[in-house]
Coordinates of C-alpha atoms in Angstrom, one line a residue:
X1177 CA -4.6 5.3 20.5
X1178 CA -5.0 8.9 20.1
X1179 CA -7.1 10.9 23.0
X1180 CA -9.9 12.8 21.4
X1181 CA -10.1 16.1 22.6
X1182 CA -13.7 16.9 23.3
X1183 CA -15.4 20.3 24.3
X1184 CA -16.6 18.7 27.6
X1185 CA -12.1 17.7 27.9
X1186 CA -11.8 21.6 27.1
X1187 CA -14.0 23.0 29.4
X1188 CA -13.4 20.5 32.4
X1189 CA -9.9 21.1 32.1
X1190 CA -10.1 25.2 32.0
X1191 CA -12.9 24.7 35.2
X1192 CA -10.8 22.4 37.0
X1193 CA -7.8 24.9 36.9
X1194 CA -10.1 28.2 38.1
X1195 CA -11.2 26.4 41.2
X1196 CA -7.6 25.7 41.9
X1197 CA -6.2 26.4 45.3
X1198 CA -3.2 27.9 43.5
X1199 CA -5.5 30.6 42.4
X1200 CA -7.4 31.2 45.9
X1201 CA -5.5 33.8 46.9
X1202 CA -3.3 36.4 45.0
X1203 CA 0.6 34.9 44.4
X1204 CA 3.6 36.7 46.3
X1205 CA 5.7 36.6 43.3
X1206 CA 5.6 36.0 39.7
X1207 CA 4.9 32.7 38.4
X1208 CA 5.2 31.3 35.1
X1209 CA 1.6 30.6 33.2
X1210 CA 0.2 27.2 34.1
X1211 CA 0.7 24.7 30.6
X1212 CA -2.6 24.6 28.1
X1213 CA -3.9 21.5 28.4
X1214 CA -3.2 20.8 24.9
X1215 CA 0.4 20.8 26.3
X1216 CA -0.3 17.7 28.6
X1217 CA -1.8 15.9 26.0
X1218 CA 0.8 16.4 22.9
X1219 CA 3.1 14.0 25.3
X1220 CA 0.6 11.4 25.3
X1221 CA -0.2 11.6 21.1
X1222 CA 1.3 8.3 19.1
X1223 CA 3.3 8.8 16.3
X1224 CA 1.3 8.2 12.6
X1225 CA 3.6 5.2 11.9
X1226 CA 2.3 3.9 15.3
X1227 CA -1.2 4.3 14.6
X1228 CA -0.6 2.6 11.2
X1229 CA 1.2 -0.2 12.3
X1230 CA -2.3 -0.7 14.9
X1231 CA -4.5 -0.6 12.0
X1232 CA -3.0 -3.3 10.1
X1233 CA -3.8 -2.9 6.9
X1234 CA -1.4 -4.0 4.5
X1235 CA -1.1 -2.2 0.8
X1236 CA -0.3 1.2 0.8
X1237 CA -1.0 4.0 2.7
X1238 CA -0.3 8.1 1.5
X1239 CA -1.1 11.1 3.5
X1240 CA -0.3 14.5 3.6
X1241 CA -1.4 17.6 6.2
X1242 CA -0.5 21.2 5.6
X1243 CA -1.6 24.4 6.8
X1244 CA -4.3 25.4 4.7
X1245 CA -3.2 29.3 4.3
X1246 CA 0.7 29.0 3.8
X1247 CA 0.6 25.3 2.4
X1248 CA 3.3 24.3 4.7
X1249 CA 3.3 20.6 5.1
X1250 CA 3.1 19.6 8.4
X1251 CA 3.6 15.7 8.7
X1252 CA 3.6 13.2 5.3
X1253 CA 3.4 9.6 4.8
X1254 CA 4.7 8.8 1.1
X1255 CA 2.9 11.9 0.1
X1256 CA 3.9 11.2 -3.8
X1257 CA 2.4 7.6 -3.6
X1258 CA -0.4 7.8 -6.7
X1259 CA -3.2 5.5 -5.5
X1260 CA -7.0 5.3 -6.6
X1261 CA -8.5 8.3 -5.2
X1262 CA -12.5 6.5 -5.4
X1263 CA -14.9 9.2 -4.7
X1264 CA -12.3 11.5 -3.2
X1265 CA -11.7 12.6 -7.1
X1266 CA -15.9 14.1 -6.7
X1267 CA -14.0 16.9 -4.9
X1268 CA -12.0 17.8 -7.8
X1269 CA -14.8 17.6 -11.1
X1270 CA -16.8 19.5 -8.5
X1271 CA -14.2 22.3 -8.7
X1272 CA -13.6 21.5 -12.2
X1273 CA -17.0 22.1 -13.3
X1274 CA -17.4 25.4 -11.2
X1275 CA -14.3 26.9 -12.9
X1276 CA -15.8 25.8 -16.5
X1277 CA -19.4 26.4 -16.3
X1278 CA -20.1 29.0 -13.1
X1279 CA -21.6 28.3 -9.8
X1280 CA -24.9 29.4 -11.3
X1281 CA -24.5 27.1 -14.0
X1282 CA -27.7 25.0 -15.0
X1283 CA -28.8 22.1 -17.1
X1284 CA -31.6 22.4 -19.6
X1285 CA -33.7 19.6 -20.8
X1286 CA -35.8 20.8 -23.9
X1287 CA -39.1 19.7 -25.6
X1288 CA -38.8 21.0 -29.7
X1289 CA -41.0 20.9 -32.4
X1290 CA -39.9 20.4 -36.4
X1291 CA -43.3 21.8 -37.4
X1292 CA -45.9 24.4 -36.7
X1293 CA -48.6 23.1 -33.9
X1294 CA -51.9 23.6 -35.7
X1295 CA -55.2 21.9 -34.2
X1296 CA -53.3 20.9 -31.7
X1297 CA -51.4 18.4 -33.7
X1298 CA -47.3 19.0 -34.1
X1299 CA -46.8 19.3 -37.6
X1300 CA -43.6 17.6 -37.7
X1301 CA -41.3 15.7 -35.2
X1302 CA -41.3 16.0 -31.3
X1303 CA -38.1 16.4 -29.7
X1304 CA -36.8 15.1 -26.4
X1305 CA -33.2 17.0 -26.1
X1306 CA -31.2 16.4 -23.3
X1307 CA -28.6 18.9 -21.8
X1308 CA -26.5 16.3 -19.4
X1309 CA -28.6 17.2 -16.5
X1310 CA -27.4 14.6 -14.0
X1311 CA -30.9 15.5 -11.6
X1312 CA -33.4 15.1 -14.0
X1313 CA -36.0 12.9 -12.6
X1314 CA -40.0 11.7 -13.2
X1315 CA -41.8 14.8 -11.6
X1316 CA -39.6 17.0 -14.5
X1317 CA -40.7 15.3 -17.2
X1318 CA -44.7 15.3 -15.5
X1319 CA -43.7 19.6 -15.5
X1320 CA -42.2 19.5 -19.4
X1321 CA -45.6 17.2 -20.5
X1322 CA -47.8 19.9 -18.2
X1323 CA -46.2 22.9 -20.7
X1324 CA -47.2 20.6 -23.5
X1325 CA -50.7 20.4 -22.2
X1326 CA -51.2 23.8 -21.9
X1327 CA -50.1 24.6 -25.2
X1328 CA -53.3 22.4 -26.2
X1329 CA -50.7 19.7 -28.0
X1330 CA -52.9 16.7 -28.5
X1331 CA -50.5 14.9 -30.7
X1332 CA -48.3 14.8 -33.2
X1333 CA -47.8 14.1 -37.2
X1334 CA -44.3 13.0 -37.2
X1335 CA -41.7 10.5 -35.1
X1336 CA -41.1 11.4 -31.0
X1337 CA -37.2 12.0 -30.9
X1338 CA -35.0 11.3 -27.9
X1339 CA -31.8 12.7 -28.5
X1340 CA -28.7 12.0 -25.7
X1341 CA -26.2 12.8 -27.9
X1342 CA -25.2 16.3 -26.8
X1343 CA -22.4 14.5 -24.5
X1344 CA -21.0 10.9 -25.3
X1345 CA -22.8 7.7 -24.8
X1346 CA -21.2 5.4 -22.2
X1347 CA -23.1 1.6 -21.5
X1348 CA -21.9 1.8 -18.1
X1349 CA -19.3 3.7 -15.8
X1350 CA -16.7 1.3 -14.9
X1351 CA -17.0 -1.9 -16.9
X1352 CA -15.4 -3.8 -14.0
X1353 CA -18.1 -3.7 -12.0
X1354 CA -20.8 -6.2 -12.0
X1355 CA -24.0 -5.1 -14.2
X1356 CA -26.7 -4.7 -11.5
X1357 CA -25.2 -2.3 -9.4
X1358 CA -27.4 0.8 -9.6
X1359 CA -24.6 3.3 -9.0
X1360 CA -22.5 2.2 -12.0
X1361 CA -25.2 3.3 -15.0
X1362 CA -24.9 4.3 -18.3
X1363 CA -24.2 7.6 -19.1
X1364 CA -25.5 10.2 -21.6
X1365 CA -26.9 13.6 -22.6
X1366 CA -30.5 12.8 -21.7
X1367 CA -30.9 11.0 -18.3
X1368 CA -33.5 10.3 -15.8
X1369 CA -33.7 9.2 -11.9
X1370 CA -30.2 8.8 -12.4
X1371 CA -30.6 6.2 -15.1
X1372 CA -31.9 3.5 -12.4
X1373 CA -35.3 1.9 -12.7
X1374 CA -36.6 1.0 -9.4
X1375 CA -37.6 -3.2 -9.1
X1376 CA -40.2 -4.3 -6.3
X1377 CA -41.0 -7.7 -5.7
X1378 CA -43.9 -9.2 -3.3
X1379 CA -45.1 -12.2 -2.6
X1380 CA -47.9 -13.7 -4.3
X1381 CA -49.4 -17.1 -3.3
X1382 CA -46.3 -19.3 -4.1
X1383 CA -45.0 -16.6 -6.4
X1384 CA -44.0 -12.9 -7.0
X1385 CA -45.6 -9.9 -8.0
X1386 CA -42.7 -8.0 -10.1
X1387 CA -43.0 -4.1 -10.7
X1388 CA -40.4 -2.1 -12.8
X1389 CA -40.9 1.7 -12.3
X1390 CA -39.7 5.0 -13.0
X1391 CA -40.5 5.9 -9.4
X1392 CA -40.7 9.5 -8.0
X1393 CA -42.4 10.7 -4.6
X1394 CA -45.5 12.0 -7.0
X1395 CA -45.7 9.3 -9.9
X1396 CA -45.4 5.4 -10.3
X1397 CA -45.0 4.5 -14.1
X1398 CA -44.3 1.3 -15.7
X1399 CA -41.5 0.8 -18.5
X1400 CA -41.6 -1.7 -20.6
X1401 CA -37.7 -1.1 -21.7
X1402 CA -36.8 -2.8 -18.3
X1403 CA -37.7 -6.6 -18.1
X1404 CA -37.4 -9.1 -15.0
X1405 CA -37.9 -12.6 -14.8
X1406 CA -37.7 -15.0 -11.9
X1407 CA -35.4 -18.0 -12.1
X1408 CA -35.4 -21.3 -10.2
X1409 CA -31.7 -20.7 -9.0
X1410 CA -29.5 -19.2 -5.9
X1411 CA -26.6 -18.1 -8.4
X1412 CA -25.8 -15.7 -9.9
X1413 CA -28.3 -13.5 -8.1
X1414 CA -28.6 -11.0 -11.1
X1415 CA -27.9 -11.7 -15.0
X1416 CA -28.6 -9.0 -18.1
X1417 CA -28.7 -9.1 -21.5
X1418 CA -29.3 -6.0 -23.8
X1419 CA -32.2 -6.7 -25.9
X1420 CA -31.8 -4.3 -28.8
X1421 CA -32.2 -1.3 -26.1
X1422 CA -34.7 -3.3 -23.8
X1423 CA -33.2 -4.2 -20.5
X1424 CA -33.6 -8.0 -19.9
X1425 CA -32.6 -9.1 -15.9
X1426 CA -33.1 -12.4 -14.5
X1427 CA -33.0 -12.7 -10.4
X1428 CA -32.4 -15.6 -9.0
X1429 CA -35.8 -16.9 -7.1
X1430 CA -34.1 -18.3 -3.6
X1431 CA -32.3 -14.3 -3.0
X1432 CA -36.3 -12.9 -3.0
X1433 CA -37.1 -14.1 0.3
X1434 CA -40.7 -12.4 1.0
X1435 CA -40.4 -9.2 -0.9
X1436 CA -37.9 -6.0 -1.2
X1437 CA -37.2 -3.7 -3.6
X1438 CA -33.9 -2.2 -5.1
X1439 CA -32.5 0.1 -7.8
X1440 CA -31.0 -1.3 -10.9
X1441 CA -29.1 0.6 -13.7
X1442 CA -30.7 1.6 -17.1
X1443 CA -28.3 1.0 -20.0
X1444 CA -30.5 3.2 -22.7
X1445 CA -31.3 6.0 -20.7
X1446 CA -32.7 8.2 -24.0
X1447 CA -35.6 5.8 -24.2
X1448 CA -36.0 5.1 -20.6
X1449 CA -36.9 8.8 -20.4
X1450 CA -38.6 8.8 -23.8
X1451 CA -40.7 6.1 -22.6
X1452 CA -41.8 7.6 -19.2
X1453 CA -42.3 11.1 -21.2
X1454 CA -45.0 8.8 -23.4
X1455 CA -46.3 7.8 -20.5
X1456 CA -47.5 10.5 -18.8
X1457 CA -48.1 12.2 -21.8
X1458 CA -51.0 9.6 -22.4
X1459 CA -52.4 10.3 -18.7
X1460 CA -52.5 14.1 -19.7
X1461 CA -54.6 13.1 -23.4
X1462 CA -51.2 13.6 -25.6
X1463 CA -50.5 10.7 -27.9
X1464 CA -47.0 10.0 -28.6
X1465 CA -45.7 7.1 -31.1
X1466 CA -42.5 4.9 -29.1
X1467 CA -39.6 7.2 -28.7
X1468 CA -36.8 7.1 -31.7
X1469 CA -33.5 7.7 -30.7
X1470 CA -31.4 9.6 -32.8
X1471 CA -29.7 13.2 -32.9
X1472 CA -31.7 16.0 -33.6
X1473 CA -31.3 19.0 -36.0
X1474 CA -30.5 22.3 -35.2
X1475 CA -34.2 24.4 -35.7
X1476 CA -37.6 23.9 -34.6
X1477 CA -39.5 25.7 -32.3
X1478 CA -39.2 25.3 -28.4
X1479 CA -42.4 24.4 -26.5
X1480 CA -41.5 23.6 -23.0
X1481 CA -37.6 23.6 -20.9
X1482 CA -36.7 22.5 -17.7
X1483 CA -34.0 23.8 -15.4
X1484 CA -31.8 22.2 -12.7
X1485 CA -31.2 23.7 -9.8
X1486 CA -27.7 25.4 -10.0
X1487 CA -24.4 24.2 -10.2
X1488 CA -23.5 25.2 -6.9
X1489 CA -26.5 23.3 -5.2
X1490 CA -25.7 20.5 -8.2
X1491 CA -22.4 19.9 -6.9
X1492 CA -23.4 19.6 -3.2
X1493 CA -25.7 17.1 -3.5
X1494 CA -23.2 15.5 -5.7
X1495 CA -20.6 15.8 -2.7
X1496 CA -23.1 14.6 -0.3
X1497 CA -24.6 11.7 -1.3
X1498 CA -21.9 10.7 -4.0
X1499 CA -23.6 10.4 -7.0
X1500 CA -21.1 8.9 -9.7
X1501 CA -23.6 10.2 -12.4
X1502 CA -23.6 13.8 -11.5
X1503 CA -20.0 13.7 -11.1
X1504 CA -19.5 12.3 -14.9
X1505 CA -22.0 14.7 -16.0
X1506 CA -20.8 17.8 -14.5
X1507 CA -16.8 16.4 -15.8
X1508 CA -18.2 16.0 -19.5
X1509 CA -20.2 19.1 -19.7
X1510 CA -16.8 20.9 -18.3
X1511 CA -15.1 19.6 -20.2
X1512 CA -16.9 20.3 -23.6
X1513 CA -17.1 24.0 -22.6
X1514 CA -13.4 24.3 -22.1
X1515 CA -12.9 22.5 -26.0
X1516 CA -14.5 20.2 -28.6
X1517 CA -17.4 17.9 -26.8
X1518 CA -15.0 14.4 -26.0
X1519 CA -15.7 11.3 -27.1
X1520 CA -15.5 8.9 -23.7
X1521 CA -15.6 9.3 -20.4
X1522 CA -11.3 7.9 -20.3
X1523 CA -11.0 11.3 -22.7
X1524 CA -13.0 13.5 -20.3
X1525 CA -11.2 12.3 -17.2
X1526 CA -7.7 12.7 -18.9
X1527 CA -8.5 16.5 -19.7
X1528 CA -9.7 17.3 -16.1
X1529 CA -6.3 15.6 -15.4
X1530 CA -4.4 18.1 -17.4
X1531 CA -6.5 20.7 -16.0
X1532 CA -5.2 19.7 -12.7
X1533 CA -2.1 19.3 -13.6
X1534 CA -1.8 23.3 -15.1
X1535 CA -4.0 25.1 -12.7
X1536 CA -3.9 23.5 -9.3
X1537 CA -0.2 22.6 -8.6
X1538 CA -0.9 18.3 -9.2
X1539 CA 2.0 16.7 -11.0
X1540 CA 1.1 13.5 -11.4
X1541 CA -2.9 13.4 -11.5
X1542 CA -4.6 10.2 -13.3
X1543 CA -8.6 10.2 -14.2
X1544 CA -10.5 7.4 -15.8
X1545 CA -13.9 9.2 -15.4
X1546 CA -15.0 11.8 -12.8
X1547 CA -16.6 10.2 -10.2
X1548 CA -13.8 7.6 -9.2
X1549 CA -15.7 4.7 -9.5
X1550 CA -13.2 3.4 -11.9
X1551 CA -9.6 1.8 -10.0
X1552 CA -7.5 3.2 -12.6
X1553 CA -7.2 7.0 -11.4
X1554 CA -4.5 7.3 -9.6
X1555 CA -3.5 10.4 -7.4
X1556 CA -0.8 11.4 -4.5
X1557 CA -1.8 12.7 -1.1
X1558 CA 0.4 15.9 -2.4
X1559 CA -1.2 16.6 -5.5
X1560 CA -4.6 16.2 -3.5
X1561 CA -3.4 18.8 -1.1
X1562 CA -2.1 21.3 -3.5
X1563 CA -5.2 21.0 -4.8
X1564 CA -7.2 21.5 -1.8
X1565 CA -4.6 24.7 -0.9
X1566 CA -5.3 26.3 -4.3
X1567 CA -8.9 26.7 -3.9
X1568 CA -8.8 27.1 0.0
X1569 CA -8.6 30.9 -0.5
X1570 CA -12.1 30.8 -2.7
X1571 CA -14.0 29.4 -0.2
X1572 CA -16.7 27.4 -2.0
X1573 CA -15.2 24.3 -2.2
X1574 CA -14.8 23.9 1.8
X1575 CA -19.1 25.6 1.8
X1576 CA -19.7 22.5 -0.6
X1577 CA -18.2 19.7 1.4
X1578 CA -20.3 17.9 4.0
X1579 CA -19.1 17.6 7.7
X1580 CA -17.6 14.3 8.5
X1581 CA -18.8 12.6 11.6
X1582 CA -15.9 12.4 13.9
X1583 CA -14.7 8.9 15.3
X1584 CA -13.5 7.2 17.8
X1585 CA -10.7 4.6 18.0
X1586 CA -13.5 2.2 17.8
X1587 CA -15.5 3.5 15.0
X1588 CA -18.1 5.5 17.4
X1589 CA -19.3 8.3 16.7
X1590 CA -17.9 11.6 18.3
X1591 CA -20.7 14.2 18.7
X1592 CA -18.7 17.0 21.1
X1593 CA -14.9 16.9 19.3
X1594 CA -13.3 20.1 20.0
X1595 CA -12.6 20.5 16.2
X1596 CA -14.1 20.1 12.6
X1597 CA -13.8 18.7 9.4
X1598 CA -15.2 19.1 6.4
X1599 CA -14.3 16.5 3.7
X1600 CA -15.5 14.3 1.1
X1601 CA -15.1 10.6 1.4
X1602 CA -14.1 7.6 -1.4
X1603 CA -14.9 4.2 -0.7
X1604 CA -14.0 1.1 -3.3
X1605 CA -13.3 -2.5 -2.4
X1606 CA -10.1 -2.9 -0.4
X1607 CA -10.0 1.3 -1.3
X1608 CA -10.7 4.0 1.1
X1609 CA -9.8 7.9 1.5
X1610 CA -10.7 10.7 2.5
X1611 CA -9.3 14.5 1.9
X1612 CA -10.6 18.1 2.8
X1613 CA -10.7 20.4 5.7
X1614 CA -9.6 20.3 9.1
X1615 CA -10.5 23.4 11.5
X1616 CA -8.1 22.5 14.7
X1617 CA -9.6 23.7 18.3
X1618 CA -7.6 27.1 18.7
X1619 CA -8.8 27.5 14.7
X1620 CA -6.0 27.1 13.2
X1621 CA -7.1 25.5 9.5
X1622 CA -5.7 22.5 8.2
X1623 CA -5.9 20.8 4.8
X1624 CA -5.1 17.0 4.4
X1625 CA -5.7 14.0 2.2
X1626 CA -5.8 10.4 3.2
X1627 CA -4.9 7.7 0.8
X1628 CA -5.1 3.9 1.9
X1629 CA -5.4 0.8 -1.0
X1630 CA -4.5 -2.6 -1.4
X1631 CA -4.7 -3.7 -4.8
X1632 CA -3.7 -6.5 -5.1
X1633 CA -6.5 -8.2 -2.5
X1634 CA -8.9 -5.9 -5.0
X1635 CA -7.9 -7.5 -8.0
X1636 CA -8.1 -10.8 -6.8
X1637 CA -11.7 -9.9 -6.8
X1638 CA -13.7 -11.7 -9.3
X1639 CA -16.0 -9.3 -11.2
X1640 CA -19.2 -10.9 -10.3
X1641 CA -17.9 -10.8 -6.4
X1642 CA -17.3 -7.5 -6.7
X1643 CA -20.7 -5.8 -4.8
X1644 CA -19.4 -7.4 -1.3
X1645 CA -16.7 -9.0 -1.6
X1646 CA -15.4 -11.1 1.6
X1647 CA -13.0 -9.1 3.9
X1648 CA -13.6 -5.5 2.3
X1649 CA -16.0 -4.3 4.9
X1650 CA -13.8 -5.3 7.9
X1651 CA -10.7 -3.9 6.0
X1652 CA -12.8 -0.7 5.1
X1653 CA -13.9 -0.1 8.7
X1654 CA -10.0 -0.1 9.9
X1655 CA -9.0 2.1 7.7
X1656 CA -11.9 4.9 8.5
X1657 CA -10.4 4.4 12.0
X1658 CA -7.1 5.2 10.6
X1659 CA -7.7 8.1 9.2
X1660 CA -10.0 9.8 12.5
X1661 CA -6.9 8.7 14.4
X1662 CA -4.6 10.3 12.2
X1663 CA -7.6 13.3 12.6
X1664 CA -7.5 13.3 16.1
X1665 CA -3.5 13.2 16.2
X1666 CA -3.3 16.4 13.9
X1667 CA -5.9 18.5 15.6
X1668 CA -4.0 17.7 18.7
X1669 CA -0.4 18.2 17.1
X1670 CA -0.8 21.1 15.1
X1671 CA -3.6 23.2 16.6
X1672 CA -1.5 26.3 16.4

């Protein structure tokens, strides 16, 4: 077990050693400085193959921690091991789409019209266009149908467009995962509260009362394109079928218990946010036709845009609350600026690999998508720290990433550890890492990345299993102590 070094350790220690009677009165004679108390408690720090061995994990484990500045690496555990880098790979598209579209990049969602507006009808079609804005959400589209409104549009002559074909079309992230999770959605161009529609259920006399929204903080509305029913079963909790683009979901009535809610993923995201657009266009007295997906033609005359936030801000949400969708949609739209717009997500993730690969030092660097939701990446501890060394001296990336909370060696939280870290996280079943930032206690700046897997209890998985799958929490939790151990251990070992 390694000792955490607190600020209350730091300061008892330096307090304890001022009141000292050594210190009382003025030495005779010359004696040699007293030992820093980091001194003492190097002797008592386990080696990293001891605290392995404690954690028990089985599979395989990669790490790597350099200094941050010269990129001397300190200590290594099979540092060229490639393993699944799950979320961990965040860090990397968020770089990737900084260094392709610009910090102050933003996404642009437009509203286009084929025709002159004359009596306030459109005299031609209405076009939704998306720009791969991963943050687009119900209170955007209210905004864009407000612009309408106050361009006195009433309706129009011709079809409503929804176009999402700016960036390829993807049915779902990861088609290994089981269809209901919410943060494994379809991906595409045009996209809205991150392509989940929000399911409530009450209860009702000896029923339910079933609501599916596209939910906001300011607006409520129903969609149509997302179906429940109740079935008179325990398993499978969830089923889907795509309906020619409507959503169809089953739940299985003994999982309802008295009510709850929870998000599910949208597979036709275009009309989702087509649909929701009609919607409140109604409430605002615009009358739309049912949205047409198709792609739209270059011309026409814009009548209302909306804006993300920028990049920078983008990517730090991204970082913090590990969004899968903003991660593919920032990797796509980078990677259709460097060359020709790519045709999957697999194509996308391979040329942010290459990227990698040529401009930060990686050798060996694997990605499925962006996010790291799919098992397939693979990625070393060393290329992750070459990585994290290259774009140390910029700054940004460290500014983006969110501070860890520290633990202890049983999983409790640290709030007064003498040092800092700033990292991003990755969690799959039977996966875990984590890689970024260490700042040691005399300030000394550390960068590290923390690989643990074992595949083959994840592939043993079945895919319907796959949400909480028995074992993976336990195993997950031991390997987060793991890696604050092997924390704790560096900011001891290698504080200056």
């Amino acid at each position: 077990m390694v000792k955490v070094i607190s600020k209350r350790a730091f300061l008892g220690g330096l307090g304890a050693s001022l009141v000292s009677p050594v210190f009382a009165n003025a030495p005779a004679t010359s004696i040699r400085p007293a030992p820093k108390l980091l001194d003492f408690s190097k002797r008592l720090i386990p080696s990293a193959d001891a605290l392995i061995a404690d954690a028990n994990l089985g599979g395989k484990i990669g790490f790597v921690v350099a200094d941050a500045k010269t990129g001397l690496i300190l200590e290594a555990h099979s540092p060229v091991l490639p393993l699944p880098p799950a979320s961990v790979a965040k860090a990397i598209t968020a770089v990737y789409g900084i260094s392709s579209l610009g910090l102050e990049h933003s996404f642009e969602t437009q509203v286009i019209a084929t025709g002159p507006v004359e009596a306030g009808v459109v005299q031609g079609d209405l076009l939704l266009v998306g720009g791969g804005d991963p943050t687009l959400d119900t209170n955007a589209l209210a905004t864009l149908v407000k612009a309408l409104k106050q361009k006195n549009v009433t309706s129009i002559k011709g079809d409503f467009i929804v176009d999402g074909r700016g960036l390829p079309y993807e049915r779902m992230i990861d088609p290994g995962q089981p269809d209901h999770l919410g943060y494994n959605p379809a991906v595409s161009a045009l996209n809205l509260n991150y392509n989940r529609v929000h399911f409530e259920w009450k209860r009702a006399g000896q029923g339910f009362d079933v609501s599916m929204e596209a939910r906001s903080d300011r607006f409520r509305p129903a969609v149509k394109m997302a179906r429940m029913q109740i079935i008179d079963r325990k398993v499978p909790v969830y089923t889907y079928e795509d309906a020619k683009g409507i959503d169809n979901w089953t739940v299985a009535r003994g999982a309802l218990g008295k009510g709850g809610s929870r998000w599910l993923p949208v597979r036709r995201p275009d009309l989702y946010a087509g649909e929701v657009f009609q919607v409140l266009a109604r409430s605002e007295g615009i009358r739309l036709p049912s949205p047409t997906a198709r792609p739209s033609l270059p011309g026409g005359t814009l009548l209302a845009a909306h804006r993300s936030r920028p990049l920078r801000e983008v990517a730090q949400g991204m970082l913090k609350y590990s969004t899968n969708l903003t991660a593919e949609l920032i990797g796509l739209s980078a990677s259709a600026t460097r060359g020709s717009v790519p045709d999957s997500l697999a194509a996308s993730g391979a040329a942010m690999a290459d990227w990698m690969n040529t401009d930060l030092g990686a050798r060996r660097a694997f990605f499925k998508d962006h996010s790291g939701l799919s098992d397939q990446s693979r990625l070393s501890a060393s290329d992750m720290v070459k990585a994290l060394n290259s774009v140390g001296s910029e700054g940004y990336l460290r500014d983006l990433m969110k501070n860890v909370t520290l633990l202890d060696a049983r999983g409790r939280a640290i709030n007064d550890a003498a040092y800092v870290v700033k990292a991003k996280t990755g969690t799959l079943n039977f996966v875990s890492s984590l890689a970024g930032y260490l700042t040691a206690p005399e300030g000394r700046l550390l960068s590290f990345a923390i690989f643990t897997a074992d595949l083959e209890r994840r592939a043993a998985i079945p895919r319907a299993n796959r949400e909480r799958p028995p074992g993976a929490k336990g195993w997950s939790r031991r390997s987060r102590v793991l890696q604050h151990q092997l924390l704790s251990r560096w900011a001891l070992e290698y504080s200056t």
